[in-house]
mmCIF file of C-alpha atoms in Angstrom:
data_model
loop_
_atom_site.group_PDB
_atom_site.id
_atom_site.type_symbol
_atom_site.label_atom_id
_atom_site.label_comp_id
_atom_site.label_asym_id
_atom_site.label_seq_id
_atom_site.Cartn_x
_atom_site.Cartn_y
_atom_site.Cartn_z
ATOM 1 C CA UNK A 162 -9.358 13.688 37.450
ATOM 2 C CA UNK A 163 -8.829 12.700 41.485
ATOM 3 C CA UNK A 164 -6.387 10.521 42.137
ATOM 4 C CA UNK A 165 -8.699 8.013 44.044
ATOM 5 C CA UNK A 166 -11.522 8.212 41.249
ATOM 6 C CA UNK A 167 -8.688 7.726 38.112
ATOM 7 C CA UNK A 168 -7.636 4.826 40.045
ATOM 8 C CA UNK A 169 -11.302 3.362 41.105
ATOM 9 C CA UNK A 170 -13.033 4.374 38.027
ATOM 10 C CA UNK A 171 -10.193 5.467 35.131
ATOM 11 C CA UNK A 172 -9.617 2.324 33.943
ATOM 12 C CA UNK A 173 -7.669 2.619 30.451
ATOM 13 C CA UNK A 174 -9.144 1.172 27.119
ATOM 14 C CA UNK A 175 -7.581 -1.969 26.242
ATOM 15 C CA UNK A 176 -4.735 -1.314 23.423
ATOM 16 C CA UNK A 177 -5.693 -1.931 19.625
ATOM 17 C CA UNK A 178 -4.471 -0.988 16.686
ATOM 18 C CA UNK A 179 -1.835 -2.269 13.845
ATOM 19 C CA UNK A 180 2.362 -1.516 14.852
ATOM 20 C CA UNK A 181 3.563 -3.737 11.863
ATOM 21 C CA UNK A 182 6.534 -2.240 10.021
ATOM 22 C CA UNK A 183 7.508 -0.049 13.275
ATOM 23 C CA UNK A 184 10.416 -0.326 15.451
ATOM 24 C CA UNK A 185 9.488 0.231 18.920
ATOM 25 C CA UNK A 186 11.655 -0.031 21.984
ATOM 26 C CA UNK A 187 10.987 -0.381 25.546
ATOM 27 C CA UNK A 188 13.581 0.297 28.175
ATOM 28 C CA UNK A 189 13.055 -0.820 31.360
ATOM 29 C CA UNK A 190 11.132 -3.772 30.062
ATOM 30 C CA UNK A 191 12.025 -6.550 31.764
ATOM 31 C CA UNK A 192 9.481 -6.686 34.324
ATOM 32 C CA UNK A 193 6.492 -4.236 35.228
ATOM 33 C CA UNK A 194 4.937 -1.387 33.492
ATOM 34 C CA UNK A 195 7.779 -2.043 30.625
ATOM 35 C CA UNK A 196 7.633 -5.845 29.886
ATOM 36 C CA UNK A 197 3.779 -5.870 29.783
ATOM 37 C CA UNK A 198 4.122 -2.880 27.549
ATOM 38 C CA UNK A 199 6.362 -4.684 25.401
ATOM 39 C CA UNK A 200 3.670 -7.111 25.456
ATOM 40 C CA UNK A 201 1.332 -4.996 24.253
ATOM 41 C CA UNK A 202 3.299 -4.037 21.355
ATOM 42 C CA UNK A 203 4.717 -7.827 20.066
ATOM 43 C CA UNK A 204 0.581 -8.461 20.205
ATOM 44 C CA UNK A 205 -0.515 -5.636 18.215
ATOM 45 C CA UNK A 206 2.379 -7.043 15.509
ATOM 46 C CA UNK A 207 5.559 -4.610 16.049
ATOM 47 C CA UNK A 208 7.833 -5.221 13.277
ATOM 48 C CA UNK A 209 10.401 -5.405 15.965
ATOM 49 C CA UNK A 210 10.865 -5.146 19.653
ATOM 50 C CA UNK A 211 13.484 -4.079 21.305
ATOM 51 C CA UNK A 212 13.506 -4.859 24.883
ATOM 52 C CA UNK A 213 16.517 -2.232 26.480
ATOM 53 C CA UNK A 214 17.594 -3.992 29.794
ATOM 54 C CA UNK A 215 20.046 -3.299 32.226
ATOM 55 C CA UNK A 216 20.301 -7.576 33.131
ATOM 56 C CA UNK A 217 20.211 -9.110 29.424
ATOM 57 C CA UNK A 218 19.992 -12.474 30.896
ATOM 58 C CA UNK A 219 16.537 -11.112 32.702
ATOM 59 C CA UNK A 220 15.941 -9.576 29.217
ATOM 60 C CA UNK A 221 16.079 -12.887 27.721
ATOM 61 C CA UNK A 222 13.391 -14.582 30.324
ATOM 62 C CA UNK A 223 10.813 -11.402 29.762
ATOM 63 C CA UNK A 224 11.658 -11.967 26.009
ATOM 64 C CA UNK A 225 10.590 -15.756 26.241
ATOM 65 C CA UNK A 226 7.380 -14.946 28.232
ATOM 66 C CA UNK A 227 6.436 -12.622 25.843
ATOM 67 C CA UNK A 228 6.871 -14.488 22.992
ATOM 68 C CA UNK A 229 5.403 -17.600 24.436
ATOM 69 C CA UNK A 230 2.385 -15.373 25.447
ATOM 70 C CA UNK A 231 2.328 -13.533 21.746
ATOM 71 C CA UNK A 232 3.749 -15.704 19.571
ATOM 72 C CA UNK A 233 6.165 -12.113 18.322
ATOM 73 C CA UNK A 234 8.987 -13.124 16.071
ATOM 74 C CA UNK A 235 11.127 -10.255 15.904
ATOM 75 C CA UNK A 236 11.416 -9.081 19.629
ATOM 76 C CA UNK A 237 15.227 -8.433 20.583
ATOM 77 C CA UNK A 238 16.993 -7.852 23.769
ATOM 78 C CA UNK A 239 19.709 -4.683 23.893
ATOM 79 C CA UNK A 240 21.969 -4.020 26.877
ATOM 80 C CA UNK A 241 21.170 -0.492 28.425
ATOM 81 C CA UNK A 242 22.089 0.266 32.035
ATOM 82 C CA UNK A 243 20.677 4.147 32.484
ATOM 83 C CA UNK A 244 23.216 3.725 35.740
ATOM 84 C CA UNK A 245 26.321 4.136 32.990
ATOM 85 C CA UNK A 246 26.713 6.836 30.561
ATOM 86 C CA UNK A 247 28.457 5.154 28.442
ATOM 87 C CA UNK A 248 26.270 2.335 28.211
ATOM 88 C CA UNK A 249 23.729 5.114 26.969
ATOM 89 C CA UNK A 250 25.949 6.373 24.518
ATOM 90 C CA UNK A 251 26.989 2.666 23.269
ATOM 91 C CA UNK A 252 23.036 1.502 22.952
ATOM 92 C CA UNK A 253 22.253 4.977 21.041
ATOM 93 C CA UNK A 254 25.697 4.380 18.606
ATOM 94 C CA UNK A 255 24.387 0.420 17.813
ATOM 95 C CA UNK A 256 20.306 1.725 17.273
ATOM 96 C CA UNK A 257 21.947 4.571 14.863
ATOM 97 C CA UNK A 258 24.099 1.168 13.057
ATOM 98 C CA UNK A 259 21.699 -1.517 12.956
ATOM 99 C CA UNK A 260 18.192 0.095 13.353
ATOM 100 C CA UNK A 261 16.466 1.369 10.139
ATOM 101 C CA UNK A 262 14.081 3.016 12.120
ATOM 102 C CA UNK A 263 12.655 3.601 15.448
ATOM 103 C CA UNK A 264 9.009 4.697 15.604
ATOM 104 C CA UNK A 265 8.423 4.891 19.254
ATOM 105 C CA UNK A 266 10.910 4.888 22.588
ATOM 106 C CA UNK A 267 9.450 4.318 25.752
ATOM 107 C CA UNK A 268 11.600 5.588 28.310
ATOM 108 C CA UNK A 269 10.569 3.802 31.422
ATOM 109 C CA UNK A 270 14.011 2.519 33.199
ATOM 110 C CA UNK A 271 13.352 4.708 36.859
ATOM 111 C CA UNK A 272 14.255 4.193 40.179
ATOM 112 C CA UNK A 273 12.824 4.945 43.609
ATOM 113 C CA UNK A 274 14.970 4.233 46.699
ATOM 114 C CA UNK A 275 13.997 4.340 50.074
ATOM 115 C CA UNK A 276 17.407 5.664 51.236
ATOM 116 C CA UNK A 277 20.286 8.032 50.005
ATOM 117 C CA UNK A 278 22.253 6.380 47.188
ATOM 118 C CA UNK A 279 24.831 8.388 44.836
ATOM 119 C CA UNK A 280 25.545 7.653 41.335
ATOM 120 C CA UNK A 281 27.608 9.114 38.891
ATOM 121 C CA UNK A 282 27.918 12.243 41.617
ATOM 122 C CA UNK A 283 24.572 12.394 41.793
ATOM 123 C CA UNK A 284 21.495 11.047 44.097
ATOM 124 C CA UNK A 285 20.642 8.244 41.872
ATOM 125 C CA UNK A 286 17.241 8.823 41.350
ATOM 126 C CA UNK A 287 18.114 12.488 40.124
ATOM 127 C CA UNK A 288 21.281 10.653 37.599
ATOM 128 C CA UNK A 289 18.835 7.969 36.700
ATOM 129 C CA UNK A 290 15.626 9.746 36.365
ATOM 130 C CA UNK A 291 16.329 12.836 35.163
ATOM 131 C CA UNK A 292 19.777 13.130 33.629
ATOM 132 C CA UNK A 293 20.090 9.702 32.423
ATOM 133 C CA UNK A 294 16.663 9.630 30.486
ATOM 134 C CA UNK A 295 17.593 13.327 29.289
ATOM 135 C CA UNK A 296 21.514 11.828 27.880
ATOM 136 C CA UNK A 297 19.169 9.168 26.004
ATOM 137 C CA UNK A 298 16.700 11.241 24.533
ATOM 138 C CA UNK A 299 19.200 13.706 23.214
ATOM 139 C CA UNK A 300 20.831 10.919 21.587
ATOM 140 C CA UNK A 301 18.111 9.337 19.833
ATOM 141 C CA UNK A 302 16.919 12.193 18.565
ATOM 142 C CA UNK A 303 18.863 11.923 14.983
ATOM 143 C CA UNK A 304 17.711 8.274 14.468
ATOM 144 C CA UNK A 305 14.048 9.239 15.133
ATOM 145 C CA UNK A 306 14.295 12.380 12.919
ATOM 146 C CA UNK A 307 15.765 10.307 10.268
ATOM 147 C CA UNK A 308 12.856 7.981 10.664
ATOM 148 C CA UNK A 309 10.396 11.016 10.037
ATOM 149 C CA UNK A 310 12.104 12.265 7.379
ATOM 150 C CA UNK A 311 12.631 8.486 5.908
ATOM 151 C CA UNK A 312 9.627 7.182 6.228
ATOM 152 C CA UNK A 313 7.049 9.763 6.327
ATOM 153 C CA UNK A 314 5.695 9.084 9.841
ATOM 154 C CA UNK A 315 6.351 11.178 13.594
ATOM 155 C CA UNK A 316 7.900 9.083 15.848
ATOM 156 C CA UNK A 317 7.378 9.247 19.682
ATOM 157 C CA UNK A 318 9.337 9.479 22.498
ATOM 158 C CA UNK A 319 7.870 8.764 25.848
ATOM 159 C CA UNK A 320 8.808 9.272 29.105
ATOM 160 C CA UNK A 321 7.443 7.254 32.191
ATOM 161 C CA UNK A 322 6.378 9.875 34.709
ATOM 162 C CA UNK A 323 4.186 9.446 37.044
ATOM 163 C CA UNK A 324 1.379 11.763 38.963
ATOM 164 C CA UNK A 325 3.586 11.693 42.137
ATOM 165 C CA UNK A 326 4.888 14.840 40.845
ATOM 166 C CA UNK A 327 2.373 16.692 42.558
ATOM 167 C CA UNK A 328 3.588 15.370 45.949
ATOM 168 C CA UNK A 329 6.350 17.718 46.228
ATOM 169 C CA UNK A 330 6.349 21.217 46.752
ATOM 170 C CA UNK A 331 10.226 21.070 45.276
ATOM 171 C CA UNK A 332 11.699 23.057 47.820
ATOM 172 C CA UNK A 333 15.247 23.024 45.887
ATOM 173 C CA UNK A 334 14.552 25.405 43.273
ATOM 174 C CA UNK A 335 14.969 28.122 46.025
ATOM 175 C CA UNK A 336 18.588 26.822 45.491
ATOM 176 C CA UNK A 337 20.857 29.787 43.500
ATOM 177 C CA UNK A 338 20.422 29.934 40.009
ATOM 178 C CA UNK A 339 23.120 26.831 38.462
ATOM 179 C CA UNK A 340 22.698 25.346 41.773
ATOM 180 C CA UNK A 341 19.636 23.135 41.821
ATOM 181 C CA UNK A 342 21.051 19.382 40.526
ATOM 182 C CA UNK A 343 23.650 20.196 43.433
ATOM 183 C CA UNK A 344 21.234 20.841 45.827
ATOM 184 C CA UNK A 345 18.941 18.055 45.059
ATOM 185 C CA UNK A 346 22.125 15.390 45.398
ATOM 186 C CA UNK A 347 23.350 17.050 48.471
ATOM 187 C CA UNK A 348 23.084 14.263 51.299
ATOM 188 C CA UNK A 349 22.243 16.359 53.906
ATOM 189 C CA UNK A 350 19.382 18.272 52.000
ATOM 190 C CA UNK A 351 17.762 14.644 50.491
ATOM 191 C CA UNK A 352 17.567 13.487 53.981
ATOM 192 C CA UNK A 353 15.795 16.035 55.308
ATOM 193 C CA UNK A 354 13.390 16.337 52.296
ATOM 194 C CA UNK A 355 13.869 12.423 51.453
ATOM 195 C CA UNK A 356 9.778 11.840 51.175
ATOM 196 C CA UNK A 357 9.699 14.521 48.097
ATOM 197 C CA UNK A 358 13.496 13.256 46.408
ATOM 198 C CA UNK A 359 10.980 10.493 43.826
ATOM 199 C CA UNK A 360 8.163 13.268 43.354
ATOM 200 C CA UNK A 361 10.654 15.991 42.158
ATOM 201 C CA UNK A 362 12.569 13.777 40.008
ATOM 202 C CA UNK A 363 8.977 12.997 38.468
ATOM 203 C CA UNK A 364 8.505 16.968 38.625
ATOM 204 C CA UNK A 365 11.373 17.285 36.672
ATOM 205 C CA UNK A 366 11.185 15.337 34.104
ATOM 206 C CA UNK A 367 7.976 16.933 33.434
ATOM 207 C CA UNK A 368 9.368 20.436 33.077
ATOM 208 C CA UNK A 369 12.078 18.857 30.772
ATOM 209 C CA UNK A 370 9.633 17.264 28.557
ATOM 210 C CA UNK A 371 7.893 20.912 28.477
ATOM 211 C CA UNK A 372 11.026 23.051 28.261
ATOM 212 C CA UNK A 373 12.118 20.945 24.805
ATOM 213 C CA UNK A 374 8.445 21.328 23.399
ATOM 214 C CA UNK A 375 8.882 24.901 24.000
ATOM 215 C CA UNK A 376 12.371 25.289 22.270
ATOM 216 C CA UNK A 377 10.797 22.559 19.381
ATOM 217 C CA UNK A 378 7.614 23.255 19.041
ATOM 218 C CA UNK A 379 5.195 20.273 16.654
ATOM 219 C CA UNK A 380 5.060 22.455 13.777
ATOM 220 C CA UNK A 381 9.307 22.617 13.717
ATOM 221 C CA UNK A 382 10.192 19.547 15.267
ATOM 222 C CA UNK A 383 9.290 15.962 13.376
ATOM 223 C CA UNK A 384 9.270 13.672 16.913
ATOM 224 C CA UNK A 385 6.487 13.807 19.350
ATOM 225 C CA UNK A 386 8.004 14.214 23.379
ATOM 226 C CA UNK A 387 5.108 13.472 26.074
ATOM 227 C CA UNK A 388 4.961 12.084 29.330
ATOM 228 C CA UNK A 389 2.579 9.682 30.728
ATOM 229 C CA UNK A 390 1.018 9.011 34.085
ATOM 230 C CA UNK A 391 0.451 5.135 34.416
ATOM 231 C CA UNK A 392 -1.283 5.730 37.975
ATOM 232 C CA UNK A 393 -0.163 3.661 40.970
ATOM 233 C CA UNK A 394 0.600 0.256 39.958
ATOM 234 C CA UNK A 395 1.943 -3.173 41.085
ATOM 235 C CA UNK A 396 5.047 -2.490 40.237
ATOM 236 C CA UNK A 397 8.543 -3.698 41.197
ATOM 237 C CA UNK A 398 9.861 -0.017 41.136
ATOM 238 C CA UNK A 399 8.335 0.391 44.990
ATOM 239 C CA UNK A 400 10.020 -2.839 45.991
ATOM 240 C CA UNK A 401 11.927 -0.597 48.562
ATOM 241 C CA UNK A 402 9.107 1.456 49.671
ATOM 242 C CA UNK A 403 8.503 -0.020 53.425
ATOM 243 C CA UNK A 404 5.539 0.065 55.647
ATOM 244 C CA UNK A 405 2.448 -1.752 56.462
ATOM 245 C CA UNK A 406 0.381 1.207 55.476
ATOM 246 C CA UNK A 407 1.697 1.732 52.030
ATOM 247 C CA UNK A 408 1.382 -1.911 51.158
ATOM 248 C CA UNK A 409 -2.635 -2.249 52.546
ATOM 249 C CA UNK A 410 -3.061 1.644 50.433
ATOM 250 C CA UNK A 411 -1.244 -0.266 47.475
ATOM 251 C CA UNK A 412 -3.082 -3.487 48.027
ATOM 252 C CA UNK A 413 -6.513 -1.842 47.716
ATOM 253 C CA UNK A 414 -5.521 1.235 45.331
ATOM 254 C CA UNK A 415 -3.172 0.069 42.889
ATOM 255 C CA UNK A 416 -3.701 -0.960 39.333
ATOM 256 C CA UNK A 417 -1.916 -4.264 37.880
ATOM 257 C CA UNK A 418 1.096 -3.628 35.595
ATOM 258 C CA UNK A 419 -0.951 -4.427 33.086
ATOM 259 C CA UNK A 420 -3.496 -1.957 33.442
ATOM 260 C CA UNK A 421 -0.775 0.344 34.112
ATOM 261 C CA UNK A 422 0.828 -0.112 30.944
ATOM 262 C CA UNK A 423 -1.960 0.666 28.729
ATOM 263 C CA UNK A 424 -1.449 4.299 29.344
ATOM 264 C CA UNK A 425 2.293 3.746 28.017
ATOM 265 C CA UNK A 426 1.058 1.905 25.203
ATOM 266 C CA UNK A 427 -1.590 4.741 24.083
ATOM 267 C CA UNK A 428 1.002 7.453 24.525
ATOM 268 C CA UNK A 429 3.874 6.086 22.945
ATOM 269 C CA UNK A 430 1.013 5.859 19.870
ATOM 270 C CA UNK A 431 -0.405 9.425 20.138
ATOM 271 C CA UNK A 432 0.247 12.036 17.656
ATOM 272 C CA UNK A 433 1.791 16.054 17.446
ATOM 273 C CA UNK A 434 -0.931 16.983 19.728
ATOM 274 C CA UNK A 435 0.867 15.466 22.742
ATOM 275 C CA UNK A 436 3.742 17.196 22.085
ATOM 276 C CA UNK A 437 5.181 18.588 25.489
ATOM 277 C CA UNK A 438 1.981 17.085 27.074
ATOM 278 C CA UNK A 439 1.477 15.446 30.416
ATOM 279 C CA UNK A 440 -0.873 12.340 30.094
ATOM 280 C CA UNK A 441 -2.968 10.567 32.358
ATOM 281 C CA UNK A 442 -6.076 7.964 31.675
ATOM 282 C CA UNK A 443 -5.067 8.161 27.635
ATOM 283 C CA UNK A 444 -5.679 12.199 27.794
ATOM 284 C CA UNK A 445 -3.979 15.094 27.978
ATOM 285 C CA UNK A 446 -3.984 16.702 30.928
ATOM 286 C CA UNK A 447 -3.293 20.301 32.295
ATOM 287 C CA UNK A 448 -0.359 19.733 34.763
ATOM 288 C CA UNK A 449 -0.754 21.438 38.309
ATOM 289 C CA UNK A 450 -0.042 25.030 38.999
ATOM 290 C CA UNK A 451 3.460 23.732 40.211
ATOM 291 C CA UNK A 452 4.324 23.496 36.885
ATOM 292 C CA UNK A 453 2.433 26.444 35.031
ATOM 293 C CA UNK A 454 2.080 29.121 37.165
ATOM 294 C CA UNK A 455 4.879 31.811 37.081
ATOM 295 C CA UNK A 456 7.470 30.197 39.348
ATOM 296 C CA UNK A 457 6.797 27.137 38.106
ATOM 297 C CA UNK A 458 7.866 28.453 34.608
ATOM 298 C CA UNK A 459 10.437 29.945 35.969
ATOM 299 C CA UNK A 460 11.834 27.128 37.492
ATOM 300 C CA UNK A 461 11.466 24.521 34.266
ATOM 301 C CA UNK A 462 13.992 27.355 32.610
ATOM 302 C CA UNK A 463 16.457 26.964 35.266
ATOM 303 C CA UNK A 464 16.433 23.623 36.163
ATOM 304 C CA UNK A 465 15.978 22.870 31.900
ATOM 305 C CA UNK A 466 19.398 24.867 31.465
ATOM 306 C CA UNK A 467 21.070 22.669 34.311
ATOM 307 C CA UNK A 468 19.884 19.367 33.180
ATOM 308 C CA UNK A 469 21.075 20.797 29.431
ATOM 309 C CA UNK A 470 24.452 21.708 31.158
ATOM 310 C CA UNK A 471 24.633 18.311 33.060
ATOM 311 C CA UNK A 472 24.402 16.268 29.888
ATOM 312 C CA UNK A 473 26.659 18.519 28.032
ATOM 313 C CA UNK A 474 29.646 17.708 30.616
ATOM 314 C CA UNK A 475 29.014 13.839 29.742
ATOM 315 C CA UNK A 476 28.987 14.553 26.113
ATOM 316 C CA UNK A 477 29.830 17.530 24.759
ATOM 317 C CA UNK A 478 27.677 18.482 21.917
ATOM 318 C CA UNK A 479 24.990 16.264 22.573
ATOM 319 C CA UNK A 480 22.808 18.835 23.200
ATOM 320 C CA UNK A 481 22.447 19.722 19.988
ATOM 321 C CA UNK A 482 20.907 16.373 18.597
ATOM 322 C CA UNK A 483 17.729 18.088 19.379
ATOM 323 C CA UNK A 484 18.615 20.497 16.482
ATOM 324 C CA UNK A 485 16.645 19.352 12.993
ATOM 325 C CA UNK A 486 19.052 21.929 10.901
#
């Protein structure tokens, strides 16, 4: 579907359903595509919400608008700063101690930055984005397989990506083999490709969410992985992008958070047949020849085995909470 016409015309269904009894968390839900997410989910009944925030005092205001707005008694507010490994690894050691379950994750914490910033030695977008959401899905991974096995169900884990992805042409991967993550934090070579630096970390995370369906496929593997497209939205996560033209574009293009977050909602809900998928509109759809053509395939194995490697020098072993045996 065009880009213009999903926006004009691709307006998502309205979330129903029944989520009592499941644990769902939202990171990146304090404002945005995440809070009115969360919404969606302490409205449909979630047995409990658990709003992952990097600010748990701006936690604590989303959580009182959306329970004043839902009425939700169980919705919860967890520290998780994707900017600090460690604060990844401390949110996934107290979901594994005081969660029984978790049905659904929706990754959503992301940044876009309209100028070079480093963190954790990498651009931050590329150590938030990509490595970051990678380090937390890995360590979920045993919870949510304990929740299949537990309680008879397939829990989902969903990445925010977005259809920017497309926008990039992702000049790095002519980078030598190992050499990619380097390439793409290099200050020189963000600068001069700056405009693409969001769309590849998008790109990315696509291929990741690809490369572990591959290795897992649904019939082995008891959680779903997916990635959704929530369109453009009003969202905070441009509040850097600059520009007179971007803003009138946005002003007449862009979807409201809420509309946005439907598309979360529906994926974090979908079943084995989005494993590995790329969604858009509440469907599946067939990513871009980017991603599935021959160098594209070629590149989610390298840059897969670096991202692997990158989260494996933060933790060693954690690679292997993907394993089910």
């Amino acid at each position: 579907m065009g880009f213009l016409y999903s926006q004009f015309f691709g307006t998502p269904a309205y979330p129903k359903g029944n989520f009592s009894g499941k644990t769902i968390v939202v990171t990146g839900s304090n404002v945005g595509l995440g809070k009115e997410a969360a919404r969606h989910y302490a409205r449909l009944g979630a047995g409990k919400l658990i709003l992952a925030v990097r600010s748990v005092d701006k936690g604590r205001t989303a959580k009182e608008d959306i329970v004043r707005t839902t009425g939700h008694k169980n919705t919860q507010v967890w520290k998780l700063d994707m900017g600090d490994y460690s604060s990844i690894q401390s949110f996934a050691k107290r979901a594994e101690a005081e969660l029984d379950r978790i049905d659904i994750l929706i990754a959503n914490a992301g940044v876009v930055r309209a100028e070079y910033h480093e963190v954790n030695g990498h651009e931050e977008g590329i150590a938030i984005n990509v490595i970051a959401t990678t380090l937390l899905m890995a360590n979920m991974m045993p919870k949510m397989r304990d929740t299949a096995s537990q309680f008879n169900t397939r829990p989902t884990f969903t990445i925010t990506g977005s259809g920017a992805y497309e926008h990039t042409t992702f000049p790095q991967r002519s980078a030598p083999d190992g050499q990619i993550l380097t390439t793409l934090s290099d200050r020189e070579t963000c600068e001069k490709y700056w405009s693409q630096q969001y769309p590849v970390s998008k790109l990315i995370q696509l291929l990741i969410v690809r490369a572990i369906a591959d290795d897992h496929p649904a019939s082995e593997f008891p959680v779903v992985v997916n990635i959704v497209n929530p369109g453009l939205c009003w969202s905070q996560l441009a509040r850097e992008a600059t520009g007179w033209g971007f803003w009138f574009f946005r002003l007449i293009v862009a979807r409201s958070t809420e509309v946005g977050s439907r598309t979360l909602v529906h994926a974090g809900a979908s079943g084995m047949e989005t494993h590995g998928k790329y969604l858009s509109d509440c469907m599946v759809e067939e990513p871009s020849p980017l991603v599935t053509d021959a160098a594209g395939k070629k590149g989610q194995e390298r840059i897969a085995a670096e991202v692997i490697k990158a989260i494996e020098a933060i933790q060693p072993g954690v690679s292997k909470k993907f394993q089910t045996t």
